[in-house]
Amino acid sequence: MKVKVISRSADEFTRERSNDLQRVFRNYDPSIRSQEKAVEYVRALNAAKLDKIFARPFIGAMDGHIDAISCMAKNPNHLKGIFSGSMDGDIRLWDISSRRTVCQFPGHQGAVRGLAVSTDGQILVSCGTDCSVRLWNVPVAAPMELGGSTENSAEPISVYVWKNAFWGVDHEWGGERFATVGAQVDIWNHNRSQPIQSFEWGSDSVISVRFNPGEPDLLATSASDRSITLYDLRQSSPVRKMIMMTKTNSLSWNPREPLNFTAANEDGNCYSYDARKLDEAKCVHKDHVSAVMDIDYSPTGREFVTGSYDRTVRIFQYNGGHSREIYHTKRMQRVFCVKFSCDASYVISGSDDTNLRLWKANASEQLGVVLPRERKKHDYHEALKNRYKYLPEVKRIVRHRHLPKPIFKATSLMRAMADARKRKDERRKAHSAPGSIKTKPLRTRRIIKEVE
Amino acid sequence: MADPKRKRRDDGGREKSKKNNKKQKSSDSRAPLKNSGRRKKSGPRLPSSLQKEIERLNPTAALNSDEDIASGDYNVDGEIYGKDVYEFDEERAEEESQKNKRYDQVGVNKFEYELPDELSDDFKDEDLESDHENVDDDGNWETQGEQARGDDSEEEDDGRHTRMLQGITGMPSEAFEDKRKEKKDDVISELYRKSEYNSIPDINVGDGCVSFNDIMDTRRGTSDYSNLRKWGQQVNKARIVHAPLPKSDQAKVERNLAYEHSKKEITQWEPIIKRNREASTILFDENTDLGFSTVGAIASEFEPRTEFERKIAAIVGDNELKEAHKKDGSRLLELNEVSIEDEKERQNRIAKMRCLLFRHEMKAKHIKKIKSKTYHRLLKKDRVKAMSARIEVDPEAAKEFALKQERLRAEERMTLKHKNQNQWAKRILSRGLDNQDEGTRAAIAEQLRRHTELTRKMNSMKDSSSSSSDDTSDDDDDADENLAVSDGDRASKLLEKAKDKTMKVLEEEDEVPKSGLLSLPFMRRGLAKRKEAAAEEAKLALQEYDNSLKNLENPSGSEDTKVASISGRRVFGAAKSQTPDASDKIKSDHFYGGSDSEDGLEAIENSEMVNDRSNNLQNVVMSDPVSIQEDTDTHEDSVFKNLNEIIKDSGPKTTYEVAIFASDTWKKAKNRSDKDADNKNSLKLTGPVRQELKDTEKESEEVSDTDSEGHMVDGILSSGSKFSYKLPSQEELIQQAFACDDVEDDFEKDKQDILNEENPEPEKPILLPGWGQWTDIQQKKGLPSWMLKEHDVAKKKREEALKKRKDANLKHVIISERVDKKAEKLHTKALPYPFTSQEVFDQSLRMPIGPEFNPATTAGALNRPEVVKRPGIIIKPIEFKDPLEKVGWGGEKPKLKNKGNGGKKNTKHQARV
């Protein structure tokens, strides 16, 4: 007689260390697990709820300025450093981790309008309404010596006074050039006291400028004549101009997709454009109820943050029509500038109430060291939420946000207005000959024309 | 098509006319437009319907002027009836209106000055169109005029020329007429003729230029003619130089070119972007620089920051020292020089310390010599006080104290000093505690208290393991007592021990090696054989032991034999009845039998019962010596089992008891029990017999049987036999069977119920007397009409709803249309956006992704997020890498799929997603 014996080697069950997990053997046959879908749905629901519970996006405020913050710049080479300039001419370097001022850069007589840092993080460029461009040496971070009270102040390397007030500055990625805008667009070099190149197209003042980080010769500006202009530094002339119905306050190139940029518009929407096809926006990002003041792309290129005059900060997907997240506090006033941190995990906003605020980019993200098992669990929850996001219950929980009353009211009012307009259009269409009235798609509606 | 556009145009026209009005006011001179008169609006207007009416009545009124006709021609749409009736100034004569200007049908002048408004599209289309037309018309007209003028001037010139000729020659002008007519030809011929000699061009001829060919003709036939001609052709091609464009246009062209160029540049990114977007995961945590990798690297970068570090660094980094180290140690010694003063000072310090120590020692000795107890007590008290004070203040002292206490406790546990074990305590206890005075008793109590205090922790720790140790100690005690009790037992004890060991050996032999050489089959067989032999031997030895035991105990008398028999067979009852320490015996037995404590306890509990029975058992033993032998041969455990069985099964026990008490003999009891069994058997036998009887009765079908069943059967059969029975048809049978339940009706009722539930019937209008109207009137009128109407409407609605149901036409089906609210949560209302079909969407949810449902190798890939990044790692902007190159590399980024080959269309689509 043959006797069958279940044999299992001890190696499969013994742990190497006492801290190891016991191995569990499972039969993955789907026929014996009929409830898996239900189980995962419930888990997705719970994950969504947990996200709500753990959503604590606000980390802290950094105060020290005595006037509204007008501009910020992140140090591309140093994660913790962020520069902020205020309307009274004060520039400060902050240490994000300790949320304290590391260094001050006094010198500007009027408001500081633009800040930019070179790619190596050594030189800070500032400009303002006092018609001066100043170059500063960024102090080398001495992590251990932060006694707390030591607020150094730095002297500028060079000061260039020019003909007109400046509205913005941006630094080229990986080079020595930087661009200032005001009455015209000037390209400067670190080592020259005069601009090496100047562009002028139209007579209105230019209010914002951004270099394309992927394609360093490409440059986009927005002007107060409601236009967005592209420049190519290899050519001696501007390239293309597009005029919209409202002014574009700021714009930002997608760092992972050098074709695309997004413009923060005065009408409360953001418009993503392909630089090659300016006659139509690729995507319209709606949600703000007031003018969008500033925009900055995440280094991952998958989302961007906007600050608005309606006192909120929102985070959008690069291809999403509506915001993923809204941040607001009672004390935060008009937001004038926002930045994504270089590791894409924090958002910094500067507002009218003289404070910089530090937010998590992902409201419910766990800070600190996350062990591999923990991370796997988070990933699993994230995947589940993503999978079941279309089901009504999960969708409701994930989308729900508490809004400040004024914004809620404004949103509903705007919706009512939009609905009414739509209704009217539909009726007009219905009562006129077919084909005679064409509704312009939203993507082209706000574009007046493309100027060659 | 026409209607809205027309309106718009109308609007445009209106605006334009307003502008015109303004102009009119500013300057009296008016430039009439193509339709200016009609568009000039002043005063109230009639509604368009009225206008239409009027125009229908007198259509000629609209066409009462040339101007209007012209405008009508121009405006193809025929806006004729859009004219204003109140407009009287339009009737003014054209000439009058254009007094000082040339006739301008379409108002070119006007348009020339009016720039098209860029910002309003409404204007733009129309105006542009009209502009073009105007310009075209105007251009044509203008050129015609110019031509005409040119002709005029020519004629004039000719006139003058003839007059001059007449004056000179005196010939009539007709003579020159023909010449003039053929003038061109003449001139040309003259030119050609002249060209041979004269290269001066004639102004009146051709385009007024000497062509290259003209020059070349002169050289025809010469040697370098062909070369020259070739060169000439080349020059000819490049010859046309356009006039420079206006600056703005030039800039525009430049910009366009530049845009095309930069477009081409950035289009190179397309495949990379496409690939990134299509990748299921983008990793940003690769190629991260984590800083220094080794301790040496970190140390080399070290810079002293604090004061202390700087000092250390100054010493370590001292050049002299370094050199000294590098060479031999002699230099180090030199560096280590000590001055005499320092050495003296050090010696003095040491001497002082020694002196102090000595003094202290002397003092301690002196104190120790003092014999006064009070002094020491006081000293101790002081010490304790100081200690407690220190404990309260100083945590270090407290810790020390705790350590001391711990040590004391440990010592107490080790020495058991206070467990009445010293001589003094033993003596007192031996004398009896009651005889002592109070002081001594208190002292003893105090000592015990102290002991408990010191060992308290130990007790609390030892809770779990107490039982086993107790057992062993008990056993030991028992053994001791046994020894004390009977000296004669010692030999038997020895034997038992020996037996016990053999038993153990026997038991141990059961263990078989599971691996190695000994696990091989032939080795096993050999081992088994050897084991058997050993077992045999052991058994023999056991027998011997037993025999010798018996031999030992037999001569000591009947009681001893009983004991022996008990110990041998593990039956303990017999000894107990005689000896006072029977319970102890039982215990010892158990000890030998493998110390199964539970059994022992049980045995103790049942000791009385066992005692009762012991006599009988003994009797049995005595009467059946053979069985004893057999029992001793068997394993001890089996003996115990027997015992337990005897104890446990109460049934036979009682019988035994009864039997034994009656006759005191086993045989009798056995016989009796046998008899009982027989009785039982006989009783059991009666059952089958009866059944047999029954069977026979049934078979015989005798009514006399008492079985009711049989009676029933009989009854039916008998009734059947009485009437002429006719077999019922199938249908009848079914009808009979389902006589009471009407399935179809039930179903219909059910369906009706469900329908009513899902689409409830409207409530019947109820007459509430006195509500709304006077009662008598109400009664007369009946229900108010609106109520009835409402009811009817509701009824109709219900009927419609019922008709719309899926099961409306299916008679035998109920399809419930009730919505399950709980299930609704699990469905989307519409197909979500990126999905194109329901199946694809369902498919996307089908497979679970959790680690419980997938092996670890795939679960990770299933759950990986779209963007993998680490906090604290700076993500740089994208860098351009040639996509073709990348394909060559192969698996640089394994997570990215679909490399290269990007189409424009796809990217566009992606961008919108």
Tab-separated table of N, CA and C in Angstrom, chain A residues 95-186:
chain	number	residue	atom	x	y	z
A	95	ASP	N	14.000	79.081	4.528
A	95	ASP	CA	14.310	77.666	4.656
A	95	ASP	C	12.989	76.952	4.909
A	96	ILE	N	12.571	76.137	3.959
A	96	ILE	CA	11.224	75.570	4.047
A	96	ILE	C	11.112	74.616	5.222
A	97	SER	N	12.164	73.857	5.479
A	97	SER	CA	12.051	72.828	6.513
A	97	SER	C	11.889	73.453	7.897
A	98	SER	N	12.573	74.572	8.144
A	98	SER	CA	12.405	75.192	9.455
A	98	SER	C	11.415	76.351	9.391
A	99	ARG	N	11.011	76.714	8.167
A	99	ARG	CA	10.073	77.798	7.922
A	99	ARG	C	10.543	79.107	8.546
A	100	ARG	N	11.800	79.405	8.317
A	100	ARG	CA	12.365	80.652	8.836
A	100	ARG	C	13.135	81.366	7.730
A	101	THR	N	13.280	82.652	7.940
A	101	THR	CA	14.079	83.414	6.981
A	101	THR	C	15.545	83.094	7.184
A	102	VAL	N	16.211	82.795	6.098
A	102	VAL	CA	17.641	82.521	6.184
A	102	VAL	C	18.425	83.783	5.890
A	103	CYS	N	17.935	84.534	4.929
A	103	CYS	CA	18.729	85.662	4.463
A	103	CYS	C	17.797	86.705	3.862
A	104	GLN	N	18.206	87.958	3.973
A	104	GLN	CA	17.435	89.031	3.363
A	104	GLN	C	18.278	89.734	2.322
A	105	PHE	N	17.626	90.278	1.304
A	105	PHE	CA	18.342	90.961	0.230
A	105	PHE	C	17.767	92.365	0.098
A	106	PRO	N	18.250	93.301	0.899
A	106	PRO	CA	17.672	94.646	0.834
A	106	PRO	C	18.267	95.434	-0.325
A	107	GLY	N	17.524	96.379	-0.832
A	107	GLY	CA	18.064	97.202	-1.891
A	107	GLY	C	17.018	97.793	-2.806
A	108	HIS	N	15.957	97.072	-3.088
A	108	HIS	CA	14.978	97.588	-4.035
A	108	HIS	C	14.203	98.737	-3.405
A	109	GLN	N	13.986	99.760	-4.203
A	109	GLN	CA	13.283	100.931	-3.685
A	109	GLN	C	11.773	100.766	-3.812
A	110	GLY	N	11.345	100.197	-4.882
A	110	GLY	CA	9.910	99.989	-5.057
A	110	GLY	C	9.574	98.517	-4.909
A	111	ALA	N	8.409	98.171	-5.444
A	111	ALA	CA	7.985	96.784	-5.344
A	111	ALA	C	8.907	95.875	-6.145
A	112	VAL	N	9.151	94.700	-5.597
A	112	VAL	CA	9.882	93.681	-6.350
A	112	VAL	C	8.851	92.974	-7.221
A	113	ARG	N	9.127	92.931	-8.505
A	113	ARG	CA	8.133	92.355	-9.403
A	113	ARG	C	8.527	90.982	-9.913
A	114	GLY	N	9.792	90.727	-9.948
A	114	GLY	CA	10.205	89.437	-10.498
A	114	GLY	C	11.419	88.890	-9.784
A	115	LEU	N	11.435	87.585	-9.627
A	115	LEU	CA	12.584	86.898	-9.039
A	115	LEU	C	12.879	85.681	-9.893
A	116	ALA	N	14.145	85.397	-10.040
A	116	ALA	CA	14.517	84.186	-10.770
A	116	ALA	C	15.862	83.716	-10.256
A	117	VAL	N	16.072	82.418	-10.290
A	117	VAL	CA	17.323	81.853	-9.810
A	117	VAL	C	17.953	81.080	-10.953
A	118	SER	N	19.277	81.184	-11.042
A	118	SER	CA	19.964	80.441	-12.087
A	118	SER	C	19.890	78.947	-11.788
A	119	THR	N	20.139	78.145	-12.809
A	119	THR	CA	19.923	76.709	-12.669
A	119	THR	C	20.843	76.083	-11.625
A	120	ASP	N	22.059	76.627	-11.506
A	120	ASP	CA	22.966	76.064	-10.516
A	120	ASP	C	22.660	76.568	-9.114
A	121	GLY	N	21.674	77.436	-9.000
A	121	GLY	CA	21.271	77.912	-7.688
A	121	GLY	C	22.240	78.878	-7.054
A	122	GLN	N	23.090	79.518	-7.843
A	122	GLN	CA	24.113	80.403	-7.276
A	122	GLN	C	23.712	81.864	-7.335
A	123	ILE	N	22.964	82.211	-8.357
A	123	ILE	CA	22.696	83.633	-8.576
A	123	ILE	C	21.194	83.883	-8.603
A	124	LEU	N	20.821	84.901	-7.845
A	124	LEU	CA	19.425	85.313	-7.813
A	124	LEU	C	19.295	86.606	-8.596
A	125	VAL	N	18.295	86.670	-9.463
A	125	VAL	CA	18.041	87.884	-10.230
A	125	VAL	C	16.725	88.464	-9.752
A	126	SER	N	16.745	89.749	-9.458
A	126	SER	CA	15.497	90.371	-9.044
A	126	SER	C	15.307	91.642	-9.847
A	127	CYS	N	14.048	91.996	-10.055
A	127	CYS	CA	13.781	93.249	-10.735
A	127	CYS	C	12.511	93.826	-10.161
A	128	GLY	N	12.315	95.114	-10.375
A	128	GLY	CA	11.142	95.719	-9.766
A	128	GLY	C	10.754	96.999	-10.443
A	129	THR	N	9.848	97.674	-9.789
A	129	THR	CA	9.325	98.897	-10.389
A	129	THR	C	10.297	100.056	-10.257
A	130	ASP	N	11.406	99.867	-9.550
A	130	ASP	CA	12.395	100.939	-9.456
A	130	ASP	C	13.369	100.908	-10.625
A	131	CYS	N	12.974	100.259	-11.703
A	131	CYS	CA	13.729	100.226	-12.957
A	131	CYS	C	15.101	99.579	-12.804
A	132	SER	N	15.286	98.764	-11.791
A	132	SER	CA	16.608	98.172	-11.624
A	132	SER	C	16.535	96.661	-11.665
A	133	VAL	N	17.606	96.100	-12.192
A	133	VAL	CA	17.797	94.650	-12.151
A	133	VAL	C	18.957	94.396	-11.222
A	134	ARG	N	18.782	93.522	-10.272
A	134	ARG	CA	19.852	93.255	-9.325
A	134	ARG	C	20.211	91.776	-9.366
A	135	LEU	N	21.502	91.523	-9.312
A	135	LEU	CA	21.991	90.150	-9.251
A	135	LEU	C	22.583	89.912	-7.874
A	136	TRP	N	22.223	88.824	-7.249
A	136	TRP	CA	22.687	88.531	-5.902
A	136	TRP	C	23.362	87.179	-5.887
A	137	ASN	N	24.298	87.048	-4.958
A	137	ASN	CA	24.872	85.730	-4.712
A	137	ASN	C	24.005	85.013	-3.700
A	138	VAL	N	23.585	83.838	-4.012
A	138	VAL	CA	22.771	83.083	-3.056
A	138	VAL	C	23.697	82.509	-2.000
A	139	PRO	N	23.443	82.782	-0.705
A	139	PRO	CA	24.325	82.255	0.327
A	139	PRO	C	24.268	80.737	0.364
A	140	VAL	N	25.419	80.146	0.581
A	140	VAL	CA	25.485	78.682	0.641
A	140	VAL	C	24.850	78.223	1.943
A	141	ALA	N	24.013	77.259	1.832
A	141	ALA	CA	23.270	76.818	3.012
A	141	ALA	C	24.211	76.156	4.001
A	142	ALA	N	24.155	76.615	5.249
A	142	ALA	CA	24.920	75.992	6.325
A	142	ALA	C	23.923	75.386	7.298
A	143	PRO	N	23.642	74.125	7.120
A	143	PRO	CA	22.512	73.536	7.822
A	143	PRO	C	22.653	73.526	9.340
A	144	MET	N	23.879	73.345	9.842
A	144	MET	CA	24.019	73.171	11.283
A	144	MET	C	24.032	74.512	12.012
A	145	GLU	N	24.318	75.546	11.296
A	145	GLU	CA	24.583	76.794	11.982
A	145	GLU	C	23.332	77.642	12.177
A	146	LEU	N	22.174	77.060	11.844
A	146	LEU	CA	20.964	77.853	11.960
A	146	LEU	C	20.628	78.061	13.430
A	147	GLY	N	21.136	79.105	13.981
A	147	GLY	CA	20.848	79.399	15.381
A	147	GLY	C	19.455	79.947	15.552
A	148	GLY	N	18.858	80.395	14.480
A	148	GLY	CA	17.505	80.925	14.562
A	148	GLY	C	17.494	82.432	14.425
A	149	SER	N	18.334	83.094	15.153
A	149	SER	CA	18.281	84.551	15.137
A	149	SER	C	19.143	85.140	14.019
A	150	THR	N	19.948	84.290	13.420
A	150	THR	CA	20.874	84.822	12.422
A	150	THR	C	20.153	85.079	11.108
A	151	GLU	N	19.786	86.296	10.893
A	151	GLU	CA	19.200	86.667	9.617
A	151	GLU	C	20.222	87.498	8.882
A	152	ASN	N	20.891	86.835	7.984
A	152	ASN	CA	21.938	87.547	7.258
A	152	ASN	C	21.294	88.467	6.235
A	153	SER	N	22.068	89.436	5.823
A	153	SER	CA	21.619	90.213	4.682
A	153	SER	C	22.766	90.251	3.688
A	154	ALA	N	22.373	90.254	2.428
A	154	ALA	CA	23.384	90.135	1.382
A	154	ALA	C	23.467	91.421	0.577
A	155	GLU	N	24.585	91.588	-0.060
A	155	GLU	CA	24.791	92.730	-0.956
A	155	GLU	C	24.684	92.242	-2.386
A	156	PRO	N	24.086	93.055	-3.250
A	156	PRO	CA	23.993	92.615	-4.647
A	156	PRO	C	25.355	92.587	-5.329
A	157	ILE	N	25.531	91.657	-6.250
A	157	ILE	CA	26.761	91.620	-7.038
A	157	ILE	C	26.771	92.796	-7.988
A	158	SER	N	25.627	92.999	-8.615
A	158	SER	CA	25.577	94.090	-9.581
A	158	SER	C	24.160	94.635	-9.655
A	159	VAL	N	24.073	95.916	-9.949
A	159	VAL	CA	22.782	96.573	-10.098
A	159	VAL	C	22.769	97.259	-11.459
A	160	TYR	N	21.788	96.939	-12.275
A	160	TYR	CA	21.662	97.592	-13.571
A	160	TYR	C	20.382	98.408	-13.557
A	161	VAL	N	20.537	99.715	-13.722
A	161	VAL	CA	19.347	100.552	-13.807
A	161	VAL	C	19.031	100.766	-15.274
A	162	TRP	N	17.799	100.565	-15.628
A	162	TRP	CA	17.402	100.608	-17.030
A	162	TRP	C	16.335	101.645	-17.246
A	163	LYS	N	15.770	101.667	-18.444
A	163	LYS	CA	14.925	102.793	-18.814
A	163	LYS	C	13.531	102.732	-18.211
A	164	ASN	N	13.040	101.527	-18.012
A	164	ASN	CA	11.643	101.446	-17.607
A	164	ASN	C	11.471	100.456	-16.456
A	165	ALA	N	10.295	100.518	-15.872
A	165	ALA	CA	10.018	99.598	-14.768
A	165	ALA	C	9.879	98.179	-15.297
A	166	PHE	N	10.218	97.227	-14.452
A	166	PHE	CA	10.150	95.833	-14.863
A	166	PHE	C	8.944	95.146	-14.244
A	167	TRP	N	8.406	94.232	-14.990
A	167	TRP	CA	7.219	93.505	-14.510
A	167	TRP	C	7.511	92.043	-14.218
A	168	GLY	N	8.604	91.573	-14.696
A	168	GLY	CA	8.860	90.158	-14.441
A	168	GLY	C	10.217	89.762	-14.958
A	169	VAL	N	10.694	88.653	-14.451
A	169	VAL	CA	11.979	88.151	-14.894
A	169	VAL	C	11.929	86.635	-14.861
A	170	ASP	N	12.651	86.025	-15.762
A	170	ASP	CA	12.780	84.571	-15.685
A	170	ASP	C	14.159	84.175	-16.185
A	171	HIS	N	14.643	83.087	-15.636
A	171	HIS	CA	15.990	82.651	-15.967
A	171	HIS	C	15.933	81.448	-16.877
A	172	GLU	N	16.869	81.422	-17.795
A	172	GLU	CA	16.950	80.305	-18.727
A	172	GLU	C	17.390	79.049	-17.977
A	173	TRP	N	16.921	77.908	-18.446
A	173	TRP	CA	17.350	76.655	-17.816
A	173	TRP	C	18.711	76.248	-18.374
A	174	GLY	N	19.668	76.116	-17.477
A	174	GLY	CA	20.973	75.607	-17.870
A	174	GLY	C	21.828	76.587	-18.636
A	175	GLY	N	21.568	77.874	-18.517
A	175	GLY	CA	22.394	78.834	-19.232
A	175	GLY	C	22.654	80.059	-18.371
A	176	GLU	N	23.136	81.092	-19.028
A	176	GLU	CA	23.465	82.304	-18.292
A	176	GLU	C	22.529	83.451	-18.618
A	177	ARG	N	21.587	83.187	-19.495
A	177	ARG	CA	20.724	84.293	-19.909
A	177	ARG	C	19.512	84.399	-19.004
A	178	PHE	N	19.022	85.605	-18.870
A	178	PHE	CA	17.721	85.775	-18.249
A	178	PHE	C	16.969	86.875	-18.972
A	179	ALA	N	15.650	86.829	-18.857
A	179	ALA	CA	14.818	87.765	-19.594
A	179	ALA	C	14.041	88.628	-18.623
A	180	THR	N	14.043	89.930	-18.877
A	180	THR	CA	13.183	90.814	-18.096
A	180	THR	C	12.135	91.377	-19.029
A	181	VAL	N	10.993	91.654	-18.442
A	181	VAL	CA	9.927	92.245	-19.253
A	181	VAL	C	9.410	93.495	-18.575
A	182	GLY	N	8.913	94.371	-19.386
A	182	GLY	CA	8.340	95.629	-18.932
A	182	GLY	C	7.732	96.260	-20.163
A	183	ALA	N	8.318	97.355	-20.580
A	183	ALA	CA	7.855	97.963	-21.818
A	183	ALA	C	8.260	97.109	-23.011
A	184	GLN	N	9.304	96.348	-22.861
A	184	GLN	CA	9.763	95.460	-23.918
A	184	GLN	C	10.367	94.215	-23.280
A	185	VAL	N	10.768	93.299	-24.126
A	185	VAL	CA	11.388	92.079	-23.627
A	185	VAL	C	12.885	92.200	-23.823
A	186	ASP	N	13.637	92.121	-22.742
A	186	ASP	CA	15.087	92.233	-22.813
A	186	ASP	C	15.728	90.924	-22.383
